[in-house]
Coordinates of C-alpha atoms in Angstrom, one line a residue:
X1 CA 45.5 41.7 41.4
X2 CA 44.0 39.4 39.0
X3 CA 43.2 35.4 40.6
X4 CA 44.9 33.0 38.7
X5 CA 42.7 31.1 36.4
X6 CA 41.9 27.5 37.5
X7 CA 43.8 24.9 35.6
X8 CA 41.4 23.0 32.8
X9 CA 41.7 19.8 34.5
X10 CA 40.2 21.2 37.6
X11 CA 36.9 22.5 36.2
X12 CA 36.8 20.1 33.0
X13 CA 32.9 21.2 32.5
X14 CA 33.9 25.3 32.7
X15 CA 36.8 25.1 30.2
X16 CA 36.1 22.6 28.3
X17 CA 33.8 21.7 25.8
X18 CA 34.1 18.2 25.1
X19 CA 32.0 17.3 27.5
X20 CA 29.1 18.6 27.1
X21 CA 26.7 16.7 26.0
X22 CA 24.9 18.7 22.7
X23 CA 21.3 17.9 22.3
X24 CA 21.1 14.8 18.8
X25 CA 18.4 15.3 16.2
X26 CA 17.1 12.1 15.3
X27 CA 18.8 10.6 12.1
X28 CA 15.4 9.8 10.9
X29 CA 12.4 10.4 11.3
X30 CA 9.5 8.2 13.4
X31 CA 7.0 8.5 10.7
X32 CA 7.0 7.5 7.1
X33 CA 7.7 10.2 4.9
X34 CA 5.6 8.6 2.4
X35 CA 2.7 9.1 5.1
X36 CA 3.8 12.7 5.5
X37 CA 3.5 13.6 1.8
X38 CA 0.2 12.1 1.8
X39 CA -1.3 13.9 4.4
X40 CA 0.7 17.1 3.4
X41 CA -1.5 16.3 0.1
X42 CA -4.7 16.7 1.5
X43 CA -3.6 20.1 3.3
X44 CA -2.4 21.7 0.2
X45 CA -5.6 20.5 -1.6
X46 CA -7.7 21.7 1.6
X47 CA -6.3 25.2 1.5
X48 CA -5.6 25.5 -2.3
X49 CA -8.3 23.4 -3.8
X50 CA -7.8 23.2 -7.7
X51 CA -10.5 24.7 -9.4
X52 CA -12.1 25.0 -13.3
X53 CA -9.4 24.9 -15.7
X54 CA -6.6 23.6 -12.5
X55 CA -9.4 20.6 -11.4
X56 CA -9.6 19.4 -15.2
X57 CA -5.5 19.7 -15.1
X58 CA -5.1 18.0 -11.9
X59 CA -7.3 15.5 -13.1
X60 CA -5.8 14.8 -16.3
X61 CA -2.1 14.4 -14.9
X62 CA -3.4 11.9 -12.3
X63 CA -5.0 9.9 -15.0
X64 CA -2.2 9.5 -17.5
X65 CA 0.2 9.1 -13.9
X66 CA -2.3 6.1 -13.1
X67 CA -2.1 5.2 -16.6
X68 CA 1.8 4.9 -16.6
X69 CA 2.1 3.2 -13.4
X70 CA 0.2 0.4 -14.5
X71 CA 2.2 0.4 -17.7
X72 CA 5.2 0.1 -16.0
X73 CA 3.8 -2.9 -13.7
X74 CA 2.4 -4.8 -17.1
X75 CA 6.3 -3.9 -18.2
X76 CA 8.0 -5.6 -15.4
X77 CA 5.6 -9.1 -15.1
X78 CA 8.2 -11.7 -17.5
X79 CA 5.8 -14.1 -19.0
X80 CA 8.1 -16.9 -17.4
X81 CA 6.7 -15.6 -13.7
X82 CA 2.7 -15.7 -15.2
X83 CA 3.2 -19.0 -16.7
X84 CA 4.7 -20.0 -13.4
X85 CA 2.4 -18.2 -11.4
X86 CA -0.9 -19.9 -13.4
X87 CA 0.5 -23.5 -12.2
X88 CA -0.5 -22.5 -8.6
X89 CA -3.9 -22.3 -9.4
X90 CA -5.2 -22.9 -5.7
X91 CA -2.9 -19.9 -4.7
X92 CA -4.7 -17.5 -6.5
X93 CA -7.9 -18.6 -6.1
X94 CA -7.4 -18.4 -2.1
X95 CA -6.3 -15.2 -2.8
X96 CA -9.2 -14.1 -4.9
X97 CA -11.5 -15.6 -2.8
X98 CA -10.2 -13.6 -0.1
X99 CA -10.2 -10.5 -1.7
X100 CA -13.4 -10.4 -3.3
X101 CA -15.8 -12.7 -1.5
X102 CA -14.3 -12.8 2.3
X103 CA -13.5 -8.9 2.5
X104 CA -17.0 -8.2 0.9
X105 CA -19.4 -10.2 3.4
X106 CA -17.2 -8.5 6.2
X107 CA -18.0 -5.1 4.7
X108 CA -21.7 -6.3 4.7
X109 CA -22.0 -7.3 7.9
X110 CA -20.5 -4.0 9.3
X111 CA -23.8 -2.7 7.8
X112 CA -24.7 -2.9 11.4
X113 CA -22.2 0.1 13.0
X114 CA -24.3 2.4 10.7
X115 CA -25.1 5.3 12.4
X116 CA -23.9 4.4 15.7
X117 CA -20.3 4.4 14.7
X118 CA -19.7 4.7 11.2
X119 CA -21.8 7.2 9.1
X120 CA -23.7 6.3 6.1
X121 CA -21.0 8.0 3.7
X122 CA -18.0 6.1 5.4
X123 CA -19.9 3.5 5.6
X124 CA -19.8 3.6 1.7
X125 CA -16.0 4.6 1.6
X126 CA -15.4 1.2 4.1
X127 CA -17.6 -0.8 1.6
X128 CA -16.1 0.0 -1.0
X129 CA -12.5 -0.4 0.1
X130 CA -13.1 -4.1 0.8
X131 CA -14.5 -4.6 -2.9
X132 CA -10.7 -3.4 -4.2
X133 CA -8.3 -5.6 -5.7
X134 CA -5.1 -6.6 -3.5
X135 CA -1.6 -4.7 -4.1
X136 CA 1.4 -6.0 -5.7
X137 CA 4.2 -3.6 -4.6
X138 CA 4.0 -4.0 -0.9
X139 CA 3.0 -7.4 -1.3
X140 CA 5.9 -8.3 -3.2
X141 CA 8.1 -7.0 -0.8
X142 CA 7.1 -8.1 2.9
X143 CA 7.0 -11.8 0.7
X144 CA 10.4 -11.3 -0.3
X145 CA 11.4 -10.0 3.5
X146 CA 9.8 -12.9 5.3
X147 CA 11.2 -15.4 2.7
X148 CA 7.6 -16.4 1.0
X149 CA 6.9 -17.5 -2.3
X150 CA 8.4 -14.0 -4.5
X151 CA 6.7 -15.5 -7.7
X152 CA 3.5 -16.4 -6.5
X153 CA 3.2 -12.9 -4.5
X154 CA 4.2 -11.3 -8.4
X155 CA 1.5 -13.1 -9.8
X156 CA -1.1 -13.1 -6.8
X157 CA -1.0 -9.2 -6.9
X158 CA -1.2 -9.0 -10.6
X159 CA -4.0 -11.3 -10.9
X160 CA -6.0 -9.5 -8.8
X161 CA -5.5 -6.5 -9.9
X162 CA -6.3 -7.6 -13.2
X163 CA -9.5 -9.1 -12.3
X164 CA -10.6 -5.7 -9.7
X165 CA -10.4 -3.8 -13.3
X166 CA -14.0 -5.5 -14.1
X167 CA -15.1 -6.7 -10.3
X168 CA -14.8 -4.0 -8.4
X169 CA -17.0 -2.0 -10.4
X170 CA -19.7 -4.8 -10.9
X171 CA -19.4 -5.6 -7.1
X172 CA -19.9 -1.8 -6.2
X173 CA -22.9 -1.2 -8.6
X174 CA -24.7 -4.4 -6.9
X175 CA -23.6 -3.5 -2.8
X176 CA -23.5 0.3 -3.1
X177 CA -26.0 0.9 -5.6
X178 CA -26.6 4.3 -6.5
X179 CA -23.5 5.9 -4.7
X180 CA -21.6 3.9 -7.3
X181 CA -22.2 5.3 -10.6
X182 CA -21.6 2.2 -12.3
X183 CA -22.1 2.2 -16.5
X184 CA -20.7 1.2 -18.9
X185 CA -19.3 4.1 -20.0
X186 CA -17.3 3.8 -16.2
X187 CA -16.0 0.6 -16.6
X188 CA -14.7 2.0 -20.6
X189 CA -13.3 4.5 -18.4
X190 CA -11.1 2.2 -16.0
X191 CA -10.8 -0.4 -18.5
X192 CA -8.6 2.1 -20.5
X193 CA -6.9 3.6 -17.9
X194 CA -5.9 0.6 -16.3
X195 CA -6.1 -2.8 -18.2
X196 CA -5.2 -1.0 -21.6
X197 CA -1.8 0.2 -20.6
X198 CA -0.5 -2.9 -18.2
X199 CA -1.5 -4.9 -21.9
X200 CA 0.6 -2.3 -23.6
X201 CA 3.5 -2.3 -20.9
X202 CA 3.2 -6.3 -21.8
X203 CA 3.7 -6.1 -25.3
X204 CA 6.3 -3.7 -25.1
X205 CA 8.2 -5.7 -22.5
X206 CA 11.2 -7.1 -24.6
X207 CA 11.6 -3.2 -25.5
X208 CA 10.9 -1.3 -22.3
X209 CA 11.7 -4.1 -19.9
X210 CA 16.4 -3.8 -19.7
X211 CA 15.4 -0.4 -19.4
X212 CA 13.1 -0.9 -16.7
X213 CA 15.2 -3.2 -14.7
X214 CA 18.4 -0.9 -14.8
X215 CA 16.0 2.0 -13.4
X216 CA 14.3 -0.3 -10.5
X217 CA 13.4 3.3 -8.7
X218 CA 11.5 4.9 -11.2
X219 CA 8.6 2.4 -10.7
X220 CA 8.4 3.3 -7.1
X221 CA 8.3 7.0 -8.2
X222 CA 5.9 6.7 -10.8
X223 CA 3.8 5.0 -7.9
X224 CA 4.1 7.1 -5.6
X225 CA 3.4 10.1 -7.4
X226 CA 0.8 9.2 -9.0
X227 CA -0.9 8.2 -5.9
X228 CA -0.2 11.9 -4.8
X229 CA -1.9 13.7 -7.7
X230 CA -5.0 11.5 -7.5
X231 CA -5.4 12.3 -3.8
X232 CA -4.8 15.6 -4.5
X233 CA -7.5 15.8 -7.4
X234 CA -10.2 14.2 -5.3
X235 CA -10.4 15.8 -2.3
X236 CA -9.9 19.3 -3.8
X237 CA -13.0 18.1 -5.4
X238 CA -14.6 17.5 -2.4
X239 CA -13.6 20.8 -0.8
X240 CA -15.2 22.7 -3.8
X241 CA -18.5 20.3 -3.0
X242 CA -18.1 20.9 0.6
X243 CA -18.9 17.7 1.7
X244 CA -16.1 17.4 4.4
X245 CA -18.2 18.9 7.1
X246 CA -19.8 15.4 7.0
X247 CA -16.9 13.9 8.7
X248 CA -15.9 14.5 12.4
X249 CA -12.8 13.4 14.6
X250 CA -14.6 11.1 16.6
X251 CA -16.3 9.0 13.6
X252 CA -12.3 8.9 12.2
X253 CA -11.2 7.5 15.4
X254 CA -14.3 4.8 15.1
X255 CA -12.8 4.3 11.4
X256 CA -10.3 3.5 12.3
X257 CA -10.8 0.9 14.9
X258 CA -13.3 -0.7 12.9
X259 CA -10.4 -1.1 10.5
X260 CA -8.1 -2.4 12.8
X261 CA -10.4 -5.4 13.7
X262 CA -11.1 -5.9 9.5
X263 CA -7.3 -6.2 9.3
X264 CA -6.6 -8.3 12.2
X265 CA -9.3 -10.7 11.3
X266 CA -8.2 -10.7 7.0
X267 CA -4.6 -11.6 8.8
X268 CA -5.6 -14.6 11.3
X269 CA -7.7 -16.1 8.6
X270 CA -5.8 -15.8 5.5
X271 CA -2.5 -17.2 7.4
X272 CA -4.5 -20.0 9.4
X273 CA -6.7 -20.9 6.7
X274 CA -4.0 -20.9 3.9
X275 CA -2.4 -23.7 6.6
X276 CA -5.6 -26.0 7.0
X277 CA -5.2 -25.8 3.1
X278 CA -2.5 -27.9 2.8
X279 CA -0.1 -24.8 1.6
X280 CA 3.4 -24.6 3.0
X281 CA 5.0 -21.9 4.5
X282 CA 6.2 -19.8 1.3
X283 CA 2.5 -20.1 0.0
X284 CA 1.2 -19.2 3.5
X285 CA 3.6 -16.1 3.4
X286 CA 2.3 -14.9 -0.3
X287 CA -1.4 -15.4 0.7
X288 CA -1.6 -13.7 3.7
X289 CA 0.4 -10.5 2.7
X290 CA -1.7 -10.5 -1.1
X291 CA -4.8 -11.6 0.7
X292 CA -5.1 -9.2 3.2
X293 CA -4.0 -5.8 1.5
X294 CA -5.7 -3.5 -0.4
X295 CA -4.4 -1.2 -3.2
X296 CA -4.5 2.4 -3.2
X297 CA -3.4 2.7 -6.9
X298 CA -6.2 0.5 -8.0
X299 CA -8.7 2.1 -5.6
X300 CA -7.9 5.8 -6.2
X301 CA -8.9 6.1 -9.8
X302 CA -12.1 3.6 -9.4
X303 CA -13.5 5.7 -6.5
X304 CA -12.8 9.2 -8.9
X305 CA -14.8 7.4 -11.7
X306 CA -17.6 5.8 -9.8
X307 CA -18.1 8.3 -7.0
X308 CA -17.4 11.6 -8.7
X309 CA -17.4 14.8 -5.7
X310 CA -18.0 12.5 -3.6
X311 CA -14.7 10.6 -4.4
X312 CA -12.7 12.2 -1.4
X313 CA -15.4 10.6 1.5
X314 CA -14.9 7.5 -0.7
X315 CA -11.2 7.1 -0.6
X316 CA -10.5 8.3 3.0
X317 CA -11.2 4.6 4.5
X318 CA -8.9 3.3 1.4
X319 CA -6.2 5.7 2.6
X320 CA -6.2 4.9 6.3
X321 CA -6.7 1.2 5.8
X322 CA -3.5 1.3 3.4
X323 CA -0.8 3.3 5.9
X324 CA -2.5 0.8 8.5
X325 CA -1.8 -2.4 6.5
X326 CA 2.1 -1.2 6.0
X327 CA 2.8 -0.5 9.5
X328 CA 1.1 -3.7 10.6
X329 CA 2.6 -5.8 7.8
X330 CA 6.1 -4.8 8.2
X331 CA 6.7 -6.1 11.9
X332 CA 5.0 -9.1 11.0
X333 CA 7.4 -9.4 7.9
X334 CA 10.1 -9.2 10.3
X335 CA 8.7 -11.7 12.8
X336 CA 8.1 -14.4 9.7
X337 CA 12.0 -13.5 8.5
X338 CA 12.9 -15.1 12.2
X339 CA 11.2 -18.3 12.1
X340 CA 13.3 -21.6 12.0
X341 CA 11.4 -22.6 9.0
X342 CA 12.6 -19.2 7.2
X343 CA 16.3 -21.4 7.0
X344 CA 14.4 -23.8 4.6
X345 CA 15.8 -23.4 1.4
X346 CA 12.2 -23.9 -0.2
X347 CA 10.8 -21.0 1.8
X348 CA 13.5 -18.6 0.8
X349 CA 12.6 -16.0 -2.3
X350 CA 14.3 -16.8 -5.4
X351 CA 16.6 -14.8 -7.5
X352 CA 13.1 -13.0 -9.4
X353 CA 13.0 -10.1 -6.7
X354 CA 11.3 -7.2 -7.6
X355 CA 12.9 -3.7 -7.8
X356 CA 14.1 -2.3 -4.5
X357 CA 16.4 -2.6 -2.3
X358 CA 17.7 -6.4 -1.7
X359 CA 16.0 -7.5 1.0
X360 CA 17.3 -11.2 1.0
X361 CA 20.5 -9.8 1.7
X362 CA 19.5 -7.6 4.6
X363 CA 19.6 -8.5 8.1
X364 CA 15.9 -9.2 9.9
X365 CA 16.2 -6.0 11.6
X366 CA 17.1 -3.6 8.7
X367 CA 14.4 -5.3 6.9
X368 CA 11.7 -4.1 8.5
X369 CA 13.4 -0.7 8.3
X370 CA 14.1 -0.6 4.2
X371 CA 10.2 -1.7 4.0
X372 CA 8.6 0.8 6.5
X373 CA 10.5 3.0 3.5
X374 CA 10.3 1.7 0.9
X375 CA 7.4 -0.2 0.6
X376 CA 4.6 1.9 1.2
X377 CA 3.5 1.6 -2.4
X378 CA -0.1 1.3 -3.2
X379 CA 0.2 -1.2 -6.3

């Protein structure tokens, strides 16, 4: 005789499935996808290296990508925001003097951790990344997040970048020396694939500018990808050269501490020392995000020109220091959007906003989120 089946409500876990409780996949995921592709870059270009007529291809794309990016920023700079930006002369000239003559002297005197912790060729690479010129993407929007000064942090990153095109060349040929093949057919080389199309993108602007603005992603895009192809192109270089037996786990981990303190101390002084300047708080903001950063997209295709094969060694302290820089910068984004003196109507970013997401508009907390995303571009 078959037992009577036990009512639902009795065993609610046998019968019913309601209540279990199913396993959740994480909506999204803990890392950057941005950081994902880039180190998904290097794999592909460590087990398929381009070679011969591939290298000159890969090469060539990353160059005109390089090319278009900056194009596209020398599009999107109004000449309202540099004529505005120019009136804050001591802005910029903190700025500068933070990215080209306080960042340099602390490269120097790390000359010091060589060989106990760094070796001689990433000692080079870290030397190098503190001669680059500061972002504008990112810094444009943890500014706009932590309700800085948006038009100065425009201008700031620009400027820089602007000036790196001739600096960072001259600055590497006198610290590095011969690592740095520095010419004058090099700089030509940078001068044209940098300067020569953000001139272009600004003649062009009242043309190529509505279009620009009603396609606020395709910048990021542009950035992003070309970033990709030039990390691809050097260190399938350097796997052809064979020079990545030089570098070990352990003298990354030192790489990256040593980093960590050149960051920490490039954020304490730029923010502290913008305040003993008299600046007020939406100055302080823009200095100490454009101050402090350095820029992949500006780095990328110096290092290919100066160093050559050994580009890939070059770029590797370039390309931890930037994922650091965004991680750290975006919690202290969303600290600054918290502070009473974010409610200040002179501290809040004004309507010139770059393209994005609108991250006035956006509460602190989702903030930090949309930049962690969004803003891990190198320009």
């Amino acid at each position: 005789m078959e037992r009577a089946r036990p009512a639902p409500d009795q065993h609610p876990h046998f019968w019913s499935t309601p209540h279990v409780k199913r396993p959740a996949w994480p909506t999204r995921l803990p890392i950057d996808p941005y950081i994902l592709a880039l180190l998904g870059t290097v794999g592909i270009a460590a087990l398929l290296p381009a070679r011969g007529t591939g290298a000159d291809i890969a090469s060539g794309g990353a160059t005109a990508a390089v090319a278009l990016l900056f194009f596209l920023y020398g599009a999107r700079l109004s000449t309202r925001e540099a004529v505005d930006g120019l009136r804050n002369w001591r802005l910029h000239l903190t700025v500068v003097a933070a990215t080209f003559a306080l960042f340099p002297l602390l490269g120097l005197a790390a000359k010091g951790l060589v060989p106990y912790v760094l070796t001689p060729a990433l000692y080079s690479g870290f030397l190098f990344l503190t001669l680059v010129p500061s972002t504008v993407q990112s810094s444009i929007a943890f500014t706009s997040i932590a309700r800085g000064n948006v038009p100065a942090a425009i201008c700031a990153g620009s400027f820089s970048s602007l000036i790196g095109i001739f600096l960072t060349p001259v600055l590497a040929a006198f610290l590095i020396g011969g690592q740095a093949g520095f010419s004058a057919d090099s700089l030509v080389k940078i001068v044209l694939q940098l300067l020569v199309p953000f001139l272009a993108g600004q003649l062009l602007r009242r043309w190529v500018g509505p279009f620009i603005a009603r396609h606020k992603k395709l910048l990021g895009f542009v950035d992003r990808g070309s970033i990709l192809l030039v990390v691809y192109s050097a260190f399938s270089l350097g796997m052809v050269e064979g020079i990545w037996s030089q570098v070990t786990p352990l003298r990354l981990l030192a790489l990256l501490g040593v980093e960590a303190v050149l960051l920490a101390v490039m954020l304490t002084v730029t923010w502290f020392g913008a305040k003993r300047l008299g600046f007020d708080r939406g100055d302080r903001i823009a200095i100490q995000f454009a101050g402090s950063k350095k820029s992949l997209a500006g780095g990328l295709p110096m290092a290919s020109v100066l160093f050559g094969a050994h580009a890939s060694l070059a770029v590797l302290p370039l390309m931890l220091f930037h994922q650091m820089q965004l991680m750290v910068c975006a919690v202290i984004a969303k600290r600054r959007s918290r502070d009473p003196e974010a409610l200040d109507r002179d501290g809040l970013a004004g309507p010139d906003v770059p393209a994005g997401p609108d991250l006035n508009q956006a509460p602190p907390g989702a903030a930090a989120r949309i930049v962690v995303g969004t803003a891990t571009h190198s320009g």
